[in-house]
Coordinates of C-alpha atoms and ligand atoms in Angstrom, one line a residue:
M110 CA 79.8 120.5 78.3
S111 CA 78.6 121.6 74.9
E112 CA 78.1 119.1 72.0
S113 CA 81.2 120.5 70.3
D114 CA 83.3 120.3 73.4
L115 CA 82.2 116.7 73.9
K116 CA 83.2 115.8 70.3
R117 CA 86.6 117.5 70.7
F118 CA 87.1 115.6 73.9
T119 CA 86.1 112.2 72.5
S120 CA 88.3 112.7 69.4
E121 CA 91.3 113.8 71.6
K122 CA 90.7 110.7 73.7
R123 CA 90.6 108.5 70.6
K124 CA 94.0 109.8 69.6
K125 CA 95.4 109.2 73.0
T126 CA 94.1 105.6 73.3
S127 CA 94.5 104.4 69.7
D128 CA 97.6 102.3 70.5
N129 CA 95.7 100.0 72.8
D130 CA 92.3 99.9 71.1
E131 CA 90.6 96.7 71.9
G132 CA 87.2 97.2 73.4
L133 CA 83.9 99.1 73.7
E134 CA 84.0 102.8 73.9
P135 CA 82.7 104.0 77.3
L136 CA 82.2 107.6 76.4
R137 CA 80.1 108.4 73.4
E138 CA 78.0 111.2 72.0
M139 CA 74.5 110.7 73.3
S140 CA 71.1 110.2 71.8
K141 CA 67.8 109.9 73.7
T142 CA 65.2 107.2 73.3
T143 CA 62.0 106.6 75.1
I144 CA 61.2 103.2 76.4
S145 CA 57.9 101.8 77.7
G146 CA 56.1 103.8 80.4
G147 CA 57.3 107.1 78.9
Q148 CA 60.6 106.9 80.8
Q149 CA 63.5 108.3 78.9
V150 CA 66.8 106.7 78.8
Y151 CA 70.0 107.5 77.0
Q152 CA 71.6 105.3 74.5
A153 CA 74.9 105.5 72.8
R154 CA 74.7 106.7 69.1
Q155 CA 75.4 103.7 66.9
P156 CA 78.6 103.9 64.9
Q157 CA 78.2 104.8 61.3
S158 CA 80.5 102.1 59.9
P159 CA 82.8 99.3 61.1
E160 CA 85.9 101.5 60.6
D161 CA 84.2 104.3 62.5
D162 CA 83.5 101.8 65.3
Q163 CA 87.1 100.5 65.3
Q164 CA 88.4 104.1 65.5
K165 CA 86.3 104.8 68.5
Q166 CA 87.4 101.7 70.5
P167 CA 89.6 102.8 73.4
K168 CA 91.6 100.5 75.6
R169 CA 90.2 98.5 78.4
Q170 CA 93.3 98.1 80.6
F171 CA 94.1 100.8 83.2
D172 CA 96.6 101.4 86.0
V173 CA 93.7 102.3 88.2
I174 CA 89.9 101.8 88.1
A175 CA 87.7 103.6 90.6
I176 CA 84.2 102.2 91.2
G177 CA 82.0 105.0 92.2
S178 CA 82.5 108.7 91.3
G179 CA 81.7 110.3 94.7
P180 CA 84.2 112.3 96.6
G181 CA 86.2 109.2 97.5
G182 CA 86.3 107.8 94.0
Y183 CA 86.8 111.0 92.1
T184 CA 89.6 112.2 94.4
A185 CA 91.5 108.9 94.0
A186 CA 90.9 108.9 90.3
I187 CA 91.9 112.5 89.6
R188 CA 94.9 112.4 91.8
C189 CA 96.2 109.1 90.3
A190 CA 95.7 110.6 86.8
Q191 CA 97.6 113.8 87.9
L192 CA 100.4 111.5 88.9
G193 CA 100.5 110.0 85.4
M194 CA 98.4 106.8 85.8
S195 CA 95.9 105.7 83.2
V196 CA 92.6 105.8 85.0
A197 CA 89.0 104.8 84.5
I198 CA 86.0 105.4 86.7
V199 CA 82.7 103.4 86.7
E200 CA 79.5 105.0 87.9
R201 CA 76.0 103.6 87.9
D202 CA 74.4 107.0 88.5
L203 CA 75.3 110.6 87.9
I204 CA 78.9 111.7 88.1
G205 CA 79.8 113.1 91.5
G206 CA 78.1 110.4 93.6
H207 CA 75.5 110.8 96.3
A208 CA 77.3 113.7 97.8
V209 CA 77.1 116.0 94.8
N210 CA 73.8 114.9 93.3
W211 CA 71.5 113.7 96.0
G212 CA 72.9 114.6 99.4
C213 CA 75.2 117.3 100.5
V214 CA 74.9 119.8 97.7
P215 CA 71.1 119.8 97.1
L216 CA 70.4 119.8 100.8
N217 CA 72.8 122.6 101.6
A218 CA 71.5 124.7 98.6
M219 CA 68.1 124.5 100.2
I220 CA 69.4 125.2 103.6
A221 CA 71.0 128.4 102.2
S222 CA 67.4 129.6 101.4
A223 CA 66.2 128.5 104.9
R224 CA 69.0 130.6 106.5
I225 CA 67.6 133.7 104.6
V226 CA 64.1 132.9 105.9
R227 CA 65.5 133.0 109.4
T228 CA 67.5 136.2 108.8
V229 CA 64.3 137.9 107.4
R230 CA 62.4 136.8 110.5
E231 CA 65.0 138.2 112.7
S232 CA 65.5 141.4 110.7
N233 CA 63.7 143.5 113.2
L234 CA 66.6 142.8 115.7
Y235 CA 68.8 144.7 113.2
A236 CA 66.4 147.6 112.9
I237 CA 65.2 146.5 109.4
D238 CA 61.4 146.3 109.0
I239 CA 60.4 143.6 106.5
P240 CA 56.7 143.6 106.7
A241 CA 56.0 140.4 104.7
H242 CA 57.9 137.6 102.9
R243 CA 56.8 134.7 100.8
I244 CA 58.7 131.4 100.4
E245 CA 58.7 130.4 96.7
F246 CA 59.6 126.8 96.8
P247 CA 59.8 126.3 93.0
R248 CA 62.5 128.9 92.9
I249 CA 64.3 127.4 95.8
A250 CA 64.2 124.1 93.9
R251 CA 65.6 125.8 90.8
R252 CA 68.6 127.2 92.9
R253 CA 69.1 123.6 94.2
D254 CA 69.2 122.2 90.6
E255 CA 71.6 124.9 89.5
A256 CA 74.0 124.3 92.4
V257 CA 73.9 120.5 91.7
K258 CA 74.5 121.0 88.0
N259 CA 77.4 123.4 88.6
V260 CA 79.2 121.1 91.1
R261 CA 78.6 118.0 88.9
Q262 CA 80.0 119.9 85.9
Q263 CA 83.1 120.8 88.0
V264 CA 83.8 117.2 88.7
K265 CA 83.2 116.1 85.1
S266 CA 85.5 118.8 83.7
F267 CA 88.3 117.5 86.0
L268 CA 87.7 113.9 84.9
Q269 CA 87.9 115.1 81.3
K270 CA 90.9 117.4 81.9
Y271 CA 92.9 114.3 83.2
N272 CA 91.6 112.0 80.4
I273 CA 89.9 109.7 82.8
Q274 CA 87.7 107.2 81.0
V275 CA 84.2 107.2 82.3
Y276 CA 82.0 104.1 82.1
I277 CA 78.4 104.7 83.1
G278 CA 77.3 101.2 84.2
I279 CA 77.1 98.9 87.2
A280 CA 80.5 97.6 88.2
E281 CA 80.8 94.0 89.4
L282 CA 84.2 92.7 90.6
L283 CA 85.0 89.5 88.8
D284 CA 88.3 88.9 90.5
E285 CA 91.1 91.1 91.8
H286 CA 91.8 92.7 88.5
R287 CA 88.7 92.4 86.3
I288 CA 85.5 94.3 86.5
M289 CA 82.4 93.6 84.6
V290 CA 80.5 96.8 83.7
R291 CA 76.9 96.0 83.2
S292 CA 74.5 98.4 81.4
V293 CA 72.1 100.3 83.7
K294 CA 68.5 99.2 83.2
K295 CA 67.1 101.8 85.6
Y296 CA 68.9 104.6 87.3
P297 CA 68.8 104.8 91.1
Y298 CA 66.6 107.9 91.1
A299 CA 64.8 107.4 87.8
N300 CA 61.6 108.7 89.4
V301 CA 63.1 112.0 90.6
Y302 CA 62.4 115.2 88.6
D303 CA 64.0 118.6 88.8
S304 CA 62.2 122.0 89.1
E305 CA 61.4 122.0 85.4
G306 CA 59.9 118.5 85.6
R307 CA 62.9 116.9 83.8
S308 CA 64.8 113.9 84.9
P309 CA 68.3 114.9 86.0
Y310 CA 69.6 112.1 83.9
E311 CA 68.4 114.0 80.8
T312 CA 70.9 116.7 81.3
D313 CA 73.8 114.4 81.6
N314 CA 76.2 113.9 78.7
F315 CA 78.0 110.8 79.8
L316 CA 76.4 107.8 78.2
P317 CA 75.7 104.4 79.7
V318 CA 77.5 101.4 78.3
Q319 CA 75.2 99.5 76.1
N320 CA 76.7 96.0 76.3
N321 CA 78.3 94.3 79.3
T322 CA 82.0 95.1 79.1
V323 CA 85.0 93.7 81.0
I324 CA 87.7 96.1 82.0
Y325 CA 91.0 95.4 83.6
G326 CA 92.7 97.4 86.4
K327 CA 96.2 96.9 87.9
N328 CA 94.7 98.6 90.9
I329 CA 91.1 98.9 91.9
V330 CA 89.5 101.4 94.2
I331 CA 86.1 100.6 95.8
S332 CA 84.3 103.8 96.5
T333 CA 80.7 102.8 96.2
G334 CA 79.3 104.8 99.1
V335 CA 76.2 103.8 101.0
D336 CA 72.5 103.3 100.1
Y337 CA 69.4 104.3 102.0
E338 CA 68.0 101.4 104.0
F339 CA 64.4 101.4 105.1
P340 CA 63.7 99.6 108.4
K341 CA 61.3 96.7 108.4
F342 CA 58.6 98.7 110.1
V343 CA 58.0 100.8 107.0
E344 CA 55.4 99.2 104.8
T345 CA 56.8 98.2 101.4
N346 CA 55.9 100.5 98.5
D347 CA 54.3 103.0 100.8
K348 CA 54.1 106.1 98.6
K349 CA 54.0 108.6 101.6
S350 CA 57.3 107.2 103.1
V351 CA 60.4 108.6 101.4
D352 CA 64.1 108.8 101.8
T353 CA 65.8 112.2 102.1
T354 CA 66.5 112.5 98.4
H355 CA 62.9 111.9 97.5
L356 CA 61.8 114.4 100.1
L357 CA 64.3 117.1 98.8
W358 CA 63.0 116.5 95.2
N359 CA 59.3 116.7 96.2
R360 CA 57.7 119.4 94.0
T361 CA 56.2 121.1 97.2
V362 CA 56.9 121.4 100.9
P363 CA 54.7 119.0 102.7
E364 CA 52.2 120.8 105.0
T365 CA 53.0 118.2 107.7
L366 CA 56.1 116.1 107.9
T367 CA 57.1 113.3 110.3
I368 CA 60.8 112.6 110.5
I369 CA 61.9 109.2 111.8
G370 CA 65.4 109.4 113.3
G371 CA 66.9 112.2 115.2
G372 CA 70.5 111.8 114.0
V373 CA 72.4 114.1 111.7
L374 CA 70.1 113.9 108.7
G375 CA 66.9 113.9 110.8
C376 CA 67.9 117.1 112.6
E377 CA 69.1 118.8 109.4
I378 CA 65.8 118.0 107.7
A379 CA 63.8 119.2 110.7
S380 CA 65.6 122.5 110.8
L381 CA 65.2 123.1 107.1
Y382 CA 61.6 122.1 106.6
S383 CA 60.4 123.9 109.8
L384 CA 61.9 127.1 108.4
L385 CA 60.2 126.4 105.1
M386 CA 56.9 126.3 107.0
S387 CA 56.2 122.6 107.2
K388 CA 54.7 121.4 110.5
V389 CA 57.4 119.0 111.6
T390 CA 57.4 116.2 114.2
L391 CA 60.8 114.5 114.9
L392 CA 60.8 111.0 116.4
E393 CA 64.0 109.6 118.1
K394 CA 64.3 106.3 119.9
N395 CA 67.1 107.5 122.1
S396 CA 66.7 109.8 125.1
R397 CA 68.4 112.6 123.1
L398 CA 69.0 113.9 119.5
L399 CA 72.4 113.6 117.8
K400 CA 73.7 110.7 119.8
I401 CA 77.1 111.1 118.1
M402 CA 77.6 114.5 119.8
D403 CA 78.1 115.7 123.4
E404 CA 74.9 115.9 125.4
S405 CA 75.2 119.7 125.7
V406 CA 75.1 120.0 121.9
S407 CA 72.1 117.7 121.7
L408 CA 70.2 119.8 124.1
A409 CA 71.1 123.0 122.3
V410 CA 69.9 121.6 119.0
E411 CA 66.7 120.3 120.5
S412 CA 65.9 123.7 122.1
R413 CA 66.6 125.5 118.8
L414 CA 64.4 123.1 116.8
K415 CA 61.6 123.6 119.3
E416 CA 61.9 127.3 118.9
F417 CA 61.4 126.8 115.1
G418 CA 58.2 124.9 116.0
V419 CA 59.4 121.3 115.7
K420 CA 57.7 118.8 117.9
V421 CA 60.4 116.5 119.3
L422 CA 59.5 113.1 120.6
L423 CA 62.3 111.2 122.4
N424 CA 62.3 107.6 123.7
V425 CA 59.9 106.4 121.1
D426 CA 59.9 103.0 119.4
V427 CA 58.3 103.2 116.0
E428 CA 56.3 100.1 115.3
K429 CA 54.8 100.7 111.9
V430 CA 54.7 103.3 109.2
S431 CA 52.0 103.1 106.6
K432 CA 50.3 105.7 104.3
G433 CA 51.6 108.7 106.3
E434 CA 50.6 107.1 109.6
V435 CA 53.2 106.4 112.2
F436 CA 52.4 104.0 115.0
Y437 CA 54.9 104.4 117.9
R438 CA 55.3 103.3 121.5
N439 CA 56.3 105.9 124.0
K440 CA 58.9 103.9 126.1
Q441 CA 58.6 106.1 129.2
L442 CA 54.8 106.1 129.4
D443 CA 54.4 102.7 127.8
T444 CA 51.6 103.8 125.6
T445 CA 51.1 103.4 121.9
Q446 CA 50.2 106.4 119.8
T447 CA 49.6 107.4 116.2
L448 CA 50.8 110.3 114.2
T449 CA 49.6 111.3 110.7
A450 CA 51.4 113.5 108.2
H451 CA 51.4 114.3 104.5
R452 CA 54.9 112.8 104.3
V453 CA 57.1 110.6 106.4
V454 CA 60.9 110.8 105.8
I455 CA 63.0 107.9 107.0
C456 CA 66.4 109.0 108.4
T457 CA 67.3 105.9 110.3
G458 CA 70.6 105.1 108.6
R459 CA 72.2 103.9 105.4
K460 CA 74.0 100.7 104.5
P461 CA 77.2 100.3 102.5
S462 CA 76.8 99.6 98.8
F463 CA 78.6 96.4 98.1
D464 CA 78.1 92.7 97.8
Y465 CA 79.4 91.0 101.0
D466 CA 79.7 87.6 99.5
L467 CA 81.4 88.8 96.4
L468 CA 84.0 90.7 98.3
K469 CA 84.6 87.7 100.6
K470 CA 85.0 85.4 97.6
I471 CA 87.8 87.7 96.3
G472 CA 89.5 87.8 99.7
I473 CA 88.5 91.3 100.9
A474 CA 87.8 91.4 104.6
V475 CA 84.6 93.1 105.8
D476 CA 84.0 94.2 109.3
K477 CA 80.7 92.5 110.0
E478 CA 79.8 94.6 113.1
N479 CA 80.2 98.0 111.4
S480 CA 79.4 96.5 107.9
R481 CA 82.3 98.3 106.3
I482 CA 85.3 97.2 104.2
V483 CA 88.4 96.8 106.4
V484 CA 91.4 98.9 105.2
E485 CA 94.9 99.9 106.5
E486 CA 94.4 103.4 107.9
D487 CA 97.4 105.0 106.2
T488 CA 97.0 103.6 102.7
C489 CA 93.3 102.5 102.5
R490 CA 94.5 99.2 101.1
T491 CA 92.1 96.3 101.7
T492 CA 93.2 92.8 102.6
K493 CA 93.9 92.3 98.8
Q494 CA 97.2 93.9 97.8
N495 CA 96.0 95.8 94.7
I496 CA 92.5 96.7 95.9
Y497 CA 91.8 99.8 97.9
A498 CA 88.6 101.2 99.4
C499 CA 87.7 104.8 100.4
G500 CA 84.7 106.9 101.5
S501 CA 81.6 105.6 103.3
V502 CA 82.4 102.0 102.5
V503 CA 85.4 102.0 104.8
S504 CA 85.3 101.0 108.4
S505 CA 87.8 103.3 110.0
C506 CA 86.0 106.5 109.2
W507 CA 82.8 108.4 109.8
S508 CA 80.6 109.0 106.8
W509 CA 81.7 112.6 106.0
I510 CA 83.0 114.1 102.8
P511 CA 86.4 115.3 104.2
C512 CA 87.1 111.7 105.2
A513 CA 86.2 110.4 101.7
I514 CA 88.4 113.0 100.1
R515 CA 91.3 112.5 102.4
Q516 CA 91.1 108.7 101.9
G517 CA 91.1 109.3 98.1
H518 CA 94.4 111.1 98.5
L519 CA 95.8 108.3 100.7
V520 CA 94.8 105.7 98.0
A521 CA 96.5 107.8 95.3
N522 CA 99.6 108.2 97.4
A523 CA 99.8 104.5 98.0
I524 CA 99.3 103.5 94.4
C525 CA 101.6 106.1 93.0
K526 CA 104.2 106.0 95.8
N527 CA 107.1 106.1 93.4
R528 CA 105.8 109.1 91.7
I529 CA 105.0 111.5 94.5
I530 CA 107.4 114.0 95.7
E531 CA 108.7 113.6 99.2
Y532 CA 106.6 116.4 100.6
D533 CA 103.5 114.6 99.6
R534 CA 104.5 111.4 101.4
E535 CA 102.3 110.8 104.4
S536 CA 105.3 110.0 106.5
Q537 CA 106.2 113.7 106.4
F538 CA 103.0 114.6 108.1
Q539 CA 101.2 112.1 110.3
I540 CA 97.5 112.9 110.5
S541 CA 95.0 110.5 111.7
I542 CA 91.8 110.9 109.7
N543 CA 89.5 109.9 112.4
S544 CA 90.7 112.5 114.9
A545 CA 91.5 115.3 112.5
A546 CA 88.7 115.5 110.0
P547 CA 86.2 118.3 111.0
Y548 CA 82.5 117.7 110.3
V549 CA 79.5 120.0 110.2
I550 CA 75.9 119.3 110.9
N551 CA 73.9 121.7 108.9
V552 CA 71.2 122.6 111.3
I553 CA 70.5 126.3 111.8
P554 CA 72.6 127.6 113.5
A555 CA 75.2 125.0 112.6
V556 CA 76.9 122.4 114.8
A557 CA 80.5 121.3 114.1
G558 CA 83.1 119.1 115.7
V559 CA 86.6 117.6 115.3
G560 CA 88.7 115.1 117.2
S561 CA 87.9 112.2 119.5
V562 CA 86.3 112.9 122.8
P563 CA 88.1 110.8 125.5
E564 CA 86.0 108.0 126.8
F565 CA 86.6 109.1 130.4
E566 CA 86.4 112.8 131.2
D567 CA 88.8 112.2 134.1
D568 CA 91.6 111.7 131.5
C569 CA 91.3 115.3 130.4
L570 CA 90.2 118.8 131.2
V571 CA 86.9 120.0 129.9
F572 CA 86.1 123.6 129.2
T573 CA 83.1 125.4 127.7
F574 CA 82.8 128.9 126.4
D575 CA 80.0 131.0 125.0
F576 CA 80.3 133.8 122.5
K577 CA 79.4 136.7 124.8
S578 CA 83.0 138.0 125.0
N579 CA 83.7 137.7 121.3
R580 CA 83.4 141.1 119.7
R581 CA 82.2 140.0 116.3
A582 CA 79.4 138.1 118.1
I583 CA 78.5 141.2 120.1
I584 CA 78.6 143.4 117.0
D585 CA 76.5 140.9 114.9
G586 CA 74.1 140.0 117.8
Q587 CA 75.0 136.4 117.3
L588 CA 75.6 135.4 121.0
W589 CA 73.7 132.1 121.0
G590 CA 75.9 129.0 121.0
F591 CA 79.0 127.7 122.7
V592 CA 82.3 125.9 122.3
K593 CA 83.2 122.8 124.3
M594 CA 86.8 121.6 124.4
W595 CA 88.5 118.5 125.7
V596 CA 92.1 119.3 126.5
S597 CA 95.1 117.2 127.7
K598 CA 96.1 117.4 131.3
D599 CA 99.8 117.1 130.4
E600 CA 101.9 120.1 129.3
P601 CA 102.1 121.4 126.7
K602 CA 98.3 121.3 126.7
K603 CA 96.8 120.0 123.4
L604 CA 93.3 119.6 122.1
F605 CA 91.7 116.1 122.0
A606 CA 88.3 117.3 120.7
V607 CA 86.2 120.4 120.1
Q608 CA 82.4 120.6 119.5
L609 CA 80.6 123.9 118.9
V610 CA 77.2 125.3 118.2
H611 CA 77.1 128.7 116.6
E612 CA 76.2 130.6 113.5
S613 CA 79.9 130.5 112.5
A614 CA 80.5 126.9 113.6
A615 CA 81.1 125.6 110.1
E616 CA 83.9 128.1 109.5
I617 CA 85.5 128.2 112.9
I618 CA 85.8 124.4 113.1
E619 CA 88.5 124.5 110.4
Y620 CA 90.9 126.3 112.8
Y621 CA 90.4 123.6 115.5
G622 CA 90.8 121.0 112.8
M623 CA 94.2 122.5 111.8
I624 CA 95.3 122.8 115.4
I625 CA 94.7 119.1 116.0
S626 CA 96.1 118.0 112.6
L627 CA 99.3 120.0 113.0
N628 CA 99.6 118.9 116.7
L629 CA 99.8 122.4 117.8
S630 CA 99.7 123.2 121.6
L631 CA 97.4 125.8 123.0
H632 CA 100.5 127.9 123.7
D633 CA 101.3 127.8 119.9
V634 CA 97.8 129.0 119.1
C635 CA 98.2 131.9 121.5
L636 CA 101.2 133.1 119.5
L637 CA 99.2 133.3 116.2
P638 CA 97.8 136.6 115.1
F639 CA 94.1 136.7 114.2
A640 CA 92.1 139.5 112.4
H641 CA 89.7 141.6 114.5
P642 CA 86.8 141.6 114.9
T643 CA 86.2 138.0 113.8
Y644 CA 84.5 134.9 115.1
S645 CA 87.7 133.0 114.5
E646 CA 89.4 135.1 117.2
S647 CA 87.3 133.1 119.6
V648 CA 89.7 130.2 118.9
K649 CA 92.6 132.1 120.3
Q650 CA 90.5 133.5 123.1
A651 CA 89.4 130.0 124.1
C652 CA 93.0 128.8 124.2
E653 CA 94.0 131.8 126.2
Y654 CA 91.2 131.1 128.7
V655 CA 92.3 127.4 129.1
L656 CA 95.9 128.6 129.9
G657 CA 94.7 131.1 132.4
R658 CA 95.9 134.1 130.4
S659 CA 92.6 135.5 129.2
I660 CA 92.4 139.2 128.8
E661 CA 88.7 139.6 128.1
Y662 CA 87.2 136.2 127.6
E663 CA 85.2 134.2 130.2
G664 CA 84.6 130.5 129.9
A665 CA 83.9 127.7 132.4
Y666 CA 85.9 124.8 133.7
L667 CA 83.7 121.8 133.8
N668 CA 85.6 119.0 135.7
Ligands
FAD793 C1 71.2 114.2 102.5 C2 72.7 114.1 102.8 C3 73.4 115.2 103.1 C4 74.8 115.1 103.4 N1 75.5 116.3 103.7 C5 76.8 116.2 104.0 C6 77.6 117.4 104.4 O1 77.0 118.5 104.4 N2 78.9 117.3 104.6 C7 79.5 116.0 104.6 O2 80.7 116.0 104.9 N3 78.8 114.9 104.3 C8 77.5 115.0 104.0 N4 76.8 113.8 103.6 C9 77.6 112.6 103.6 C10 78.2 112.4 102.2 O3 77.2 112.3 101.2 C11 79.1 111.2 102.2 O4 80.1 111.4 103.1 C12 79.8 111.1 100.8 O5 78.8 110.9 99.8 C13 80.7 109.9 100.8 O6 81.4 109.8 99.5 P1 81.7 108.4 98.8 O7 82.6 108.7 97.7 O8 82.1 107.4 99.8 O9 80.3 107.9 98.3 P2 79.1 108.5 97.4 O10 79.1 110.0 97.3 O11 77.9 107.8 97.9 O12 79.4 107.9 96.0 C14 79.4 106.5 95.7 C15 79.0 106.3 94.2 O13 79.2 105.0 93.9 C16 78.3 104.6 93.0 N5 78.2 103.1 93.0 C17 77.7 102.3 94.0 N6 77.8 101.0 93.6 C18 78.3 101.0 92.3 C19 78.5 100.0 91.4 N7 78.4 98.7 91.7 N8 79.0 100.4 90.1 C20 79.2 101.7 89.8 N9 78.9 102.7 90.7 C21 78.5 102.4 91.9 C22 77.0 105.3 93.5 O14 76.0 105.4 92.5 C23 77.5 106.6 94.0 O15 77.4 107.6 93.0 C24 75.5 113.9 103.3 C25 74.7 112.7 103.0 C26 73.4 112.8 102.7 C27 72.6 111.6 102.4

């Protein structure tokens, strides 16, 4: 937002809130100061006069306050504001949350470049001779920065459009209605710099609160996400061991990279960095990668990573990580070995970002085992009547953006239940988030899934298909990959779950997601027209095969 837009916005806001003026202004024009150590922070411009100050004071009471501006928080906030509520959002970092600024968007922007690397390498298969190519990492980093800035700006402009008050500060729940917003002393990623060597915080035009401020919300939404957690075996302050964010913002691609943890992030990073020419070793304590997926998917991903040159070590217990050295025990051979790399990235998991004791004191139940806030599935209400939670802090959901967004909507529907039109009421359309939210693992080629795989395969029929009969795949030469489906035995046959590995997986999975969400039978799908030749046709072809009415498509029945 330009300086003039910002001024216009703040003055409009002043007009709107003047009836209730009683506190500190959360959103101010910004000025920059430098504090010790050369680190730059933003401070609110001081008011020119007491009258000026009074004029700028907005209200501090809101119908809804969301803590955290990630997909969960901003969805709940924007939707509540659209439904006429007065809304504030508190964020201790950049607007958009981890997803926009440090996770999904930057990672996927870089993966977009890695995909091109792969296409260039395979160009000969398409009769195009590209004799040489060079990976220019600084330009890849610039693309990443632009993508992040654009998406962050989108979120900000919606917060502004709906007059949502933004407080940049650390929220602390005082009781079921009051939140203390404390000023941020150091941003979470203060030591991260963009492709131009600037702190991303420099380019932000929302200013942190300067003094601790108490705000009051009739309803509160906890959407504080998760934080990286380093396991005890990583030496404290080891400069060579980093989390995913610090790896992505490294100014160069490390020549050698050790990844600890072969889950979603570990595999995505392995696929990305091996294509960017890093020599990657991936360590996983289990006997296979991607434990959350079906074994066939794990094996496919492992084989593809190996083709890219990744060294995959399974069944290993990492004992110590220090200065780029990883000491690990091979559980099968019972030997201890050492690996050395320029960087070690820790992908072993993240922990929810909230204070257990504080929540307990207020009466909000926390599921100790999964360390998530407990909520009602259809409203996301916590054990406290006016407090809701959504996104990664919530127990009933996997840590994916579609879940966070969907839960943000559920929160808004619950808070604004008298304001929503009948069609929006969840009772009109029962969708279980856990079983209907599709997810994508951005390895190359992608992996995707939706639904809950039945615990016992005897309870269902299991089918698998490859893409060899799909005409788009034949035309494009993209035959590698498969679809696995878990289908009900009862008639009419319905899908329990689908997992797939293919170049087109991220797009195709939406169809399977809709089929499960809308509770369509396979017979229903067979009636739908699909365009030709497309990868999405494979959805209908797969359903036809399961029902024994395949015209051209061959699959396999597995049980
Ligand atoms: C590298 C990476 C890549 C990913 N890629 C994908 C992907 O491709 N697809 C996908 O579906 N998911 C992806 N994810 C997961 C995705 O990031 C999460 O699902 C999503 O961020 C959850 O949203 P959220 O709103 O719960 O939390 P977040 O996005 O984490 O937002 C929470 C916000 O709350 C703020 N906050 C925390 N405590 C306080 C406090 N006390 N006061 C004020 N503010 C506070 C935090 O600063 C943060 O900005 C990825 C994650 C990572 C790490």
